[in-house]
């Protein structure tokens, strides 16, 4: 069914439009970049699922969200270095036939995630 993400900016109360996300897959001890996207006005990948159908395989993945760059672009004054620069979420796909949704709720000082539906 695929892999999707959705990012909400909890500091501004809106989707994180323009936030850059990179999807990687673990191959042993190294990461292979599968794609990088810029989220649309709804805080989602503009082209649909990040991985769809047979593209989603069992294994370990990482989503990396460039949150400091996003908040700077929104005009937020961040310290140097920022408290959160990039948020990396490592997760596993056990059933590639299922839908994996990895949302991120983020501010310059905190984040939360869960397996959504």
Coordinates of C-alpha atoms in Angstrom, one line a residue, residues 16 18-19 52 56 66 80 97:
X16 CA 5.0 22.5 7.1
X18 CA 8.3 23.8 1.9
X19 CA 10.0 21.5 4.4
X52 CA 4.2 2.8 -3.5
X56 CA 8.1 -0.6 -0.4
X66 CA 15.3 19.5 7.6
X80 CA 23.4 28.7 16.4
X97 CA 1.7 -5.0 1.8

